[in-house]
Amino acid sequence: MRTVLDRDLVEAFEQTETTMHRQHLARYVTYEPGGDFADMSRDGGQALFAGHLSPLSYASGFGLPCRGNENDLAAIESFYDQFDMPARIEVTSFSDPTWLSVLAHHGYCLDHFTHVWYKPLCSRPRHFFPPVGSIEIVEENTPLVSQWAHIVASGFKIDGPPSLDDITFATCFLQHDSSTGVLAKVHGVWGAAAAISIQGPIAMLFAASTQLTHRNQGLHHMLIAKRLEMAAEAHCEWAIIQTDPGSATERHASELGFVMGYTKAMMVAPMATS
């Protein structure tokens, strides 16, 4: 098994996320059949639209593996023009320099960075954390989906309680075959939730959220550890996790053996920054 990050492995990691987003959008459409949802594929890249405020509404994969060119950018901008939305395009530190030059030439600006951490996994399951008396970690099942979705939606909502649409959006992450949720209970109260998407040899850890009243109790760390255990049991070769630079998630990932592999940048069209 490879242990050194290279361009081919980055492409595989990025494809894992692309597949998960497509699966999520396909499920979300069933809840909003009249909504404006669309996707476009071109030369190994994709553009998704799931609403103007949706975190899934951006283009990715261009410049990796293909070089990306003016025609690709024109197609992306035309796709988002139909929704009256400025294009948002994600690039990586492994993207072809030609594609980065095209975006710079057209005035695209940085919105934010994301770090991608990776960890090679052994072929046999390991127990990554010891049991803690007052904390219980469980895999979600049908009766717990609503609890899981509410915790995840609450964690990503900064301006009040989550709406029904926010909870529906979160629920859809668990409604495709590759994903499983996990929850943490402290003294009988559900305090944190997260998910894992297993696609062949790659396990993607995502959607971690801890309730405000349960933070700084080690739940986030234990949810990462639990999902690593699940990935090893599924005989995955790699685990990946995306983080905001300088976040607590980065500290937990490092403590559990992840290595920072590469950076992703969200680039936005000039009119989006005016």
CSV table of C-alpha atoms in Angstrom, one decimal:
chain,number,residue,atom,x,y,z
A,1,MET,CA,0.0,0.0,0.0
A,2,ARG,CA,1.2,3.5,-0.8
A,3,THR,CA,2.1,5.7,2.1
A,4,VAL,CA,3.2,8.8,0.2
A,5,LEU,CA,0.8,11.3,-1.1
A,6,ASP,CA,0.9,11.9,-4.8
A,7,ARG,CA,-1.3,13.4,-7.5
A,8,ASP,CA,-3.1,10.1,-8.3
A,9,LEU,CA,-4.0,9.7,-4.6
A,10,VAL,CA,-5.2,13.3,-4.4
A,11,GLU,CA,-7.4,12.7,-7.4
A,12,ALA,CA,-8.9,9.6,-5.7
A,13,PHE,CA,-9.5,11.6,-2.5
A,14,GLU,CA,-11.2,14.4,-4.4
A,15,GLN,CA,-13.3,11.9,-6.3
A,16,THR,CA,-14.5,10.4,-3.0
A,17,GLU,CA,-15.9,13.8,-2.0
A,18,THR,CA,-17.4,14.4,-5.5
A,19,THR,CA,-19.3,11.1,-5.3
A,20,MET,CA,-20.6,11.8,-1.8
A,21,HIS,CA,-21.9,15.3,-2.9
A,22,ARG,CA,-23.6,13.8,-5.9
A,23,GLN,CA,-25.3,11.2,-3.8
A,24,HIS,CA,-26.4,13.8,-1.3
A,25,LEU,CA,-27.8,16.1,-3.9
A,26,ALA,CA,-29.7,13.2,-5.5
A,27,ARG,CA,-31.4,12.5,-2.2
A,28,TYR,CA,-32.1,16.1,-1.4
A,29,VAL,CA,-33.9,16.6,-4.7
A,30,THR,CA,-36.5,14.0,-3.6
A,31,TYR,CA,-37.5,16.3,-0.8
A,32,GLU,CA,-37.7,19.4,-3.0
A,33,PRO,CA,-38.9,18.1,-6.4
A,34,GLY,CA,-39.7,21.6,-7.6
A,35,GLY,CA,-36.4,23.2,-6.4
A,36,ASP,CA,-33.6,24.5,-8.6
A,37,PHE,CA,-31.1,21.7,-8.4
A,38,ALA,CA,-28.6,20.9,-11.2
A,39,ASP,CA,-25.2,19.5,-11.9
A,40,MET,CA,-22.8,19.6,-14.8
A,41,SER,CA,-19.9,17.3,-15.6
A,42,ARG,CA,-17.0,18.2,-17.9
A,43,ASP,CA,-13.5,16.9,-18.4
A,44,GLY,CA,-13.3,15.3,-15.0
A,45,GLY,CA,-14.7,18.2,-13.1
A,46,GLN,CA,-18.2,18.9,-11.8
A,47,ALA,CA,-20.4,21.9,-10.9
A,48,LEU,CA,-23.3,21.6,-8.5
A,49,PHE,CA,-26.2,23.9,-7.7
A,50,ALA,CA,-28.3,23.1,-4.6
A,51,GLY,CA,-29.4,26.6,-3.7
A,52,HIS,CA,-27.8,30.0,-3.4
A,53,LEU,CA,-26.7,29.4,0.2
A,54,SER,CA,-25.9,25.7,-0.1
A,55,PRO,CA,-22.4,24.6,0.7
A,56,LEU,CA,-22.6,22.2,-2.2
A,57,SER,CA,-23.1,25.0,-4.8
A,58,TYR,CA,-19.6,25.2,-6.3
A,59,ALA,CA,-17.4,23.7,-9.0
A,60,SER,CA,-14.5,21.3,-8.3
A,61,GLY,CA,-12.2,18.8,-10.0
A,62,PHE,CA,-11.2,21.1,-12.8
A,63,GLY,CA,-7.4,21.2,-13.2
A,64,LEU,CA,-7.3,17.8,-11.6
A,65,PRO,CA,-6.7,15.5,-13.5
A,66,CYS,CA,-7.3,17.6,-16.7
A,67,ARG,CA,-5.5,20.9,-17.1
A,68,GLY,CA,-8.5,23.2,-17.2
A,69,ASN,CA,-8.9,26.0,-19.7
A,70,GLU,CA,-10.8,29.0,-20.9
A,71,ASN,CA,-13.6,26.8,-22.3
A,72,ASP,CA,-14.0,25.0,-18.9
A,73,LEU,CA,-14.3,28.4,-17.2
A,74,ALA,CA,-16.9,29.6,-19.7
A,75,ALA,CA,-18.9,26.5,-19.2
A,76,ILE,CA,-18.8,26.8,-15.4
A,77,GLU,CA,-19.8,30.5,-15.5
A,78,SER,CA,-22.6,29.7,-18.0
A,79,PHE,CA,-23.9,27.0,-15.7
A,80,TYR,CA,-24.1,29.3,-12.7
A,81,ASP,CA,-25.5,32.3,-14.7
A,82,GLN,CA,-28.7,30.4,-15.2
A,83,PHE,CA,-29.2,30.6,-11.4
A,84,ASP,CA,-28.1,34.2,-11.2
A,85,MET,CA,-25.2,33.1,-9.0
A,86,PRO,CA,-21.5,34.0,-9.3
A,87,ALA,CA,-19.3,31.0,-9.9
A,88,ARG,CA,-17.4,29.5,-7.0
A,89,ILE,CA,-14.6,27.2,-7.9
A,90,GLU,CA,-12.5,25.0,-5.7
A,91,VAL,CA,-8.8,24.4,-6.5
A,92,THR,CA,-6.2,22.4,-4.7
A,93,SER,CA,-2.4,22.7,-4.3
A,94,PHE,CA,-2.2,19.8,-6.8
A,95,SER,CA,-4.3,21.6,-9.4
A,96,ASP,CA,-2.6,22.3,-12.8
A,97,PRO,CA,-0.9,25.7,-12.8
A,98,THR,CA,-2.5,26.5,-16.2
A,99,TRP,CA,-6.0,26.3,-14.5
A,100,LEU,CA,-4.9,28.6,-11.7
A,101,SER,CA,-3.5,31.0,-14.2
A,102,VAL,CA,-6.9,31.1,-16.1
A,103,LEU,CA,-8.7,31.9,-12.8
A,104,ALA,CA,-6.2,34.6,-11.9
A,105,HIS,CA,-6.5,36.2,-15.4
A,106,HIS,CA,-10.2,36.5,-14.9
A,107,GLY,CA,-9.9,38.1,-11.5
A,108,TYR,CA,-11.0,35.2,-9.3
A,109,CYS,CA,-10.3,35.9,-5.6
A,110,LEU,CA,-9.7,33.7,-2.6
A,111,ASP,CA,-12.7,33.2,-0.3
A,112,HIS,CA,-11.3,30.7,2.1
A,113,PHE,CA,-8.8,27.8,2.6
A,114,THR,CA,-9.5,24.2,3.7
A,115,HIS,CA,-6.9,21.6,4.7
A,116,VAL,CA,-7.1,17.9,3.8
A,117,TRP,CA,-5.5,15.5,6.2
A,118,TYR,CA,-5.0,11.8,5.5
A,119,LYS,CA,-4.0,8.7,7.4
A,120,PRO,CA,-2.9,5.3,6.1
A,121,LEU,CA,-4.8,2.5,7.8
A,122,CYS,CA,-3.7,-1.0,8.7
A,123,SER,CA,-5.5,-3.9,7.1
A,124,ARG,CA,-6.9,-5.2,10.4
A,125,PRO,CA,-9.2,-3.3,12.8
A,126,ARG,CA,-7.7,-1.4,15.7
A,127,HIS,CA,-9.3,0.1,18.8
A,128,PHE,CA,-8.4,3.7,18.6
A,129,PHE,CA,-9.8,4.8,22.0
A,130,PRO,CA,-10.6,3.3,25.4
A,131,PRO,CA,-14.1,3.3,26.8
A,132,VAL,CA,-14.9,6.3,29.1
A,133,GLY,CA,-17.4,5.7,31.8
A,134,SER,CA,-19.8,8.6,31.2
A,135,ILE,CA,-19.5,8.7,27.4
A,136,GLU,CA,-21.2,6.3,25.0
A,137,ILE,CA,-20.4,6.3,21.2
A,138,VAL,CA,-22.9,4.5,19.0
A,139,GLU,CA,-23.5,4.1,15.3
A,140,GLU,CA,-26.8,5.7,14.2
A,141,ASN,CA,-29.8,3.6,13.3
A,142,THR,CA,-33.2,4.5,12.0
A,143,PRO,CA,-34.7,5.7,15.3
A,144,LEU,CA,-31.6,7.9,15.8
A,145,VAL,CA,-31.5,9.6,12.4
A,146,SER,CA,-33.6,12.6,13.6
A,147,GLN,CA,-31.3,13.1,16.7
A,148,TRP,CA,-28.2,12.9,14.5
A,149,ALA,CA,-29.6,15.4,11.9
A,150,HIS,CA,-30.6,17.9,14.5
A,151,ILE,CA,-27.2,17.9,16.2
A,152,VAL,CA,-25.4,18.2,12.9
A,153,ALA,CA,-27.7,21.0,11.6
A,154,SER,CA,-27.4,22.9,14.9
A,155,GLY,CA,-23.7,22.8,14.7
A,156,PHE,CA,-23.6,24.5,11.3
A,157,LYS,CA,-26.2,27.1,12.1
A,158,ILE,CA,-24.7,30.2,13.7
A,159,ASP,CA,-27.8,32.5,13.6
A,160,GLY,CA,-30.4,30.6,15.6
A,161,PRO,CA,-31.9,27.2,15.7
A,162,PRO,CA,-31.9,25.0,12.6
A,163,SER,CA,-34.8,25.2,10.3
A,164,LEU,CA,-36.7,22.1,9.0
A,165,ASP,CA,-34.8,22.5,5.7
A,166,ASP,CA,-31.5,22.6,7.5
A,167,ILE,CA,-32.4,19.3,9.3
A,168,THR,CA,-33.6,17.8,6.0
A,169,PHE,CA,-30.3,18.8,4.3
A,170,ALA,CA,-28.4,17.0,7.1
A,171,THR,CA,-30.6,13.9,7.1
A,172,CYS,CA,-29.8,13.4,3.4
A,173,PHE,CA,-26.2,12.7,4.3
A,174,LEU,CA,-27.3,9.4,5.8
A,175,GLN,CA,-29.6,8.4,3.0
A,176,HIS,CA,-27.1,6.9,0.6
A,177,ASP,CA,-25.3,3.6,0.9
A,178,SER,CA,-21.8,4.9,1.5
A,179,SER,CA,-22.5,6.9,4.6
A,180,THR,CA,-23.0,6.1,8.3
A,181,GLY,CA,-23.5,8.4,11.2
A,182,VAL,CA,-22.2,8.2,14.8
A,183,LEU,CA,-23.4,9.8,17.9
A,184,ALA,CA,-21.9,10.5,21.3
A,185,LYS,CA,-24.0,10.5,24.5
A,186,VAL,CA,-22.8,12.0,27.8
A,187,HIS,CA,-24.7,11.1,31.0
A,188,GLY,CA,-27.6,10.0,28.9
A,189,VAL,CA,-27.8,13.1,26.7
A,190,TRP,CA,-26.9,13.2,23.0
A,191,GLY,CA,-24.1,15.7,22.7
A,192,ALA,CA,-22.3,15.2,19.4
A,193,ALA,CA,-22.6,13.6,16.0
A,194,ALA,CA,-20.5,13.0,12.9
A,195,ALA,CA,-20.5,10.8,9.8
A,196,ILE,CA,-18.2,8.6,7.7
A,197,SER,CA,-18.5,7.8,3.9
A,198,ILE,CA,-16.8,4.6,2.9
A,199,GLN,CA,-16.0,4.3,-0.8
A,200,GLY,CA,-13.8,1.4,-1.6
A,201,PRO,CA,-10.4,1.9,-0.1
A,202,ILE,CA,-11.1,5.4,1.1
A,203,ALA,CA,-13.0,6.6,4.2
A,204,MET,CA,-14.0,10.2,4.4
A,205,LEU,CA,-14.8,11.6,7.8
A,206,PHE,CA,-17.2,14.6,7.7
A,207,ALA,CA,-20.1,16.5,9.3
A,208,ALA,CA,-18.8,16.5,12.9
A,209,SER,CA,-20.8,18.7,15.2
A,210,THR,CA,-20.8,19.1,19.0
A,211,GLN,CA,-23.5,20.8,21.0
A,212,LEU,CA,-22.3,24.0,22.8
A,213,THR,CA,-23.1,22.6,26.2
A,214,HIS,CA,-21.0,19.5,25.5
A,215,ARG,CA,-17.8,21.0,24.1
A,216,ASN,CA,-14.4,20.6,25.6
A,217,GLN,CA,-15.3,17.1,26.9
A,218,GLY,CA,-13.4,15.1,24.3
A,219,LEU,CA,-16.4,14.1,22.2
A,220,HIS,CA,-15.0,15.3,18.9
A,221,HIS,CA,-11.8,13.4,19.5
A,222,MET,CA,-13.7,10.2,20.3
A,223,LEU,CA,-15.9,10.6,17.2
A,224,ILE,CA,-12.9,10.8,15.0
A,225,ALA,CA,-11.4,7.7,16.7
A,226,LYS,CA,-14.6,5.8,16.4
A,227,ARG,CA,-14.8,6.4,12.7
A,228,LEU,CA,-11.2,5.4,12.2
A,229,GLU,CA,-12.1,2.1,13.9
A,230,MET,CA,-15.1,1.7,11.5
A,231,ALA,CA,-12.8,2.5,8.5
A,232,ALA,CA,-10.3,-0.2,9.6
A,233,GLU,CA,-13.1,-2.7,10.1
A,234,ALA,CA,-14.2,-2.0,6.5
A,235,HIS,CA,-10.6,-2.7,5.4
A,236,CYS,CA,-10.1,0.8,4.1
A,237,GLU,CA,-6.6,1.8,3.2
A,238,TRP,CA,-7.0,5.5,3.8
A,239,ALA,CA,-8.9,7.9,6.0
A,240,ILE,CA,-9.3,11.6,5.1
A,241,ILE,CA,-10.7,14.5,6.9
A,242,GLN,CA,-11.1,18.2,5.9
A,243,THR,CA,-10.5,21.0,8.4
A,244,ASP,CA,-10.5,24.7,8.8
A,245,PRO,CA,-6.9,26.0,9.3
A,246,GLY,CA,-6.1,26.2,13.0
A,247,SER,CA,-9.3,24.5,14.2
A,248,ALA,CA,-9.7,22.1,17.1
A,249,THR,CA,-10.3,19.4,14.5
A,250,GLU,CA,-6.8,19.8,13.2
A,251,ARG,CA,-5.4,19.2,16.7
A,252,HIS,CA,-7.5,16.1,17.1
A,253,ALA,CA,-6.6,14.8,13.7
A,254,SER,CA,-2.9,15.2,14.4
A,255,GLU,CA,-3.2,13.5,17.7
A,256,LEU,CA,-4.8,10.5,16.0
A,257,GLY,CA,-2.1,10.1,13.4
A,258,PHE,CA,-3.4,12.1,10.5
A,259,VAL,CA,-0.9,14.1,8.3
A,260,MET,CA,-1.8,17.4,6.6
A,261,GLY,CA,-1.7,16.4,2.9
A,262,TYR,CA,-2.7,19.4,0.9
A,263,THR,CA,-4.7,22.7,0.8
A,264,LYS,CA,-7.9,23.5,-1.1
A,265,ALA,CA,-8.9,27.1,-1.9
A,266,MET,CA,-12.4,28.4,-2.8
A,267,MET,CA,-12.1,31.0,-5.5
A,268,VAL,CA,-14.9,33.3,-6.3
A,269,ALA,CA,-15.8,35.3,-9.3
A,270,PRO,CA,-15.1,39.1,-9.1
A,271,MET,CA,-18.7,40.1,-8.8
A,272,ALA,CA,-19.1,37.8,-5.8
A,273,THR,CA,-16.5,39.9,-3.8
A,274,SER,CA,-17.8,43.3,-4.7
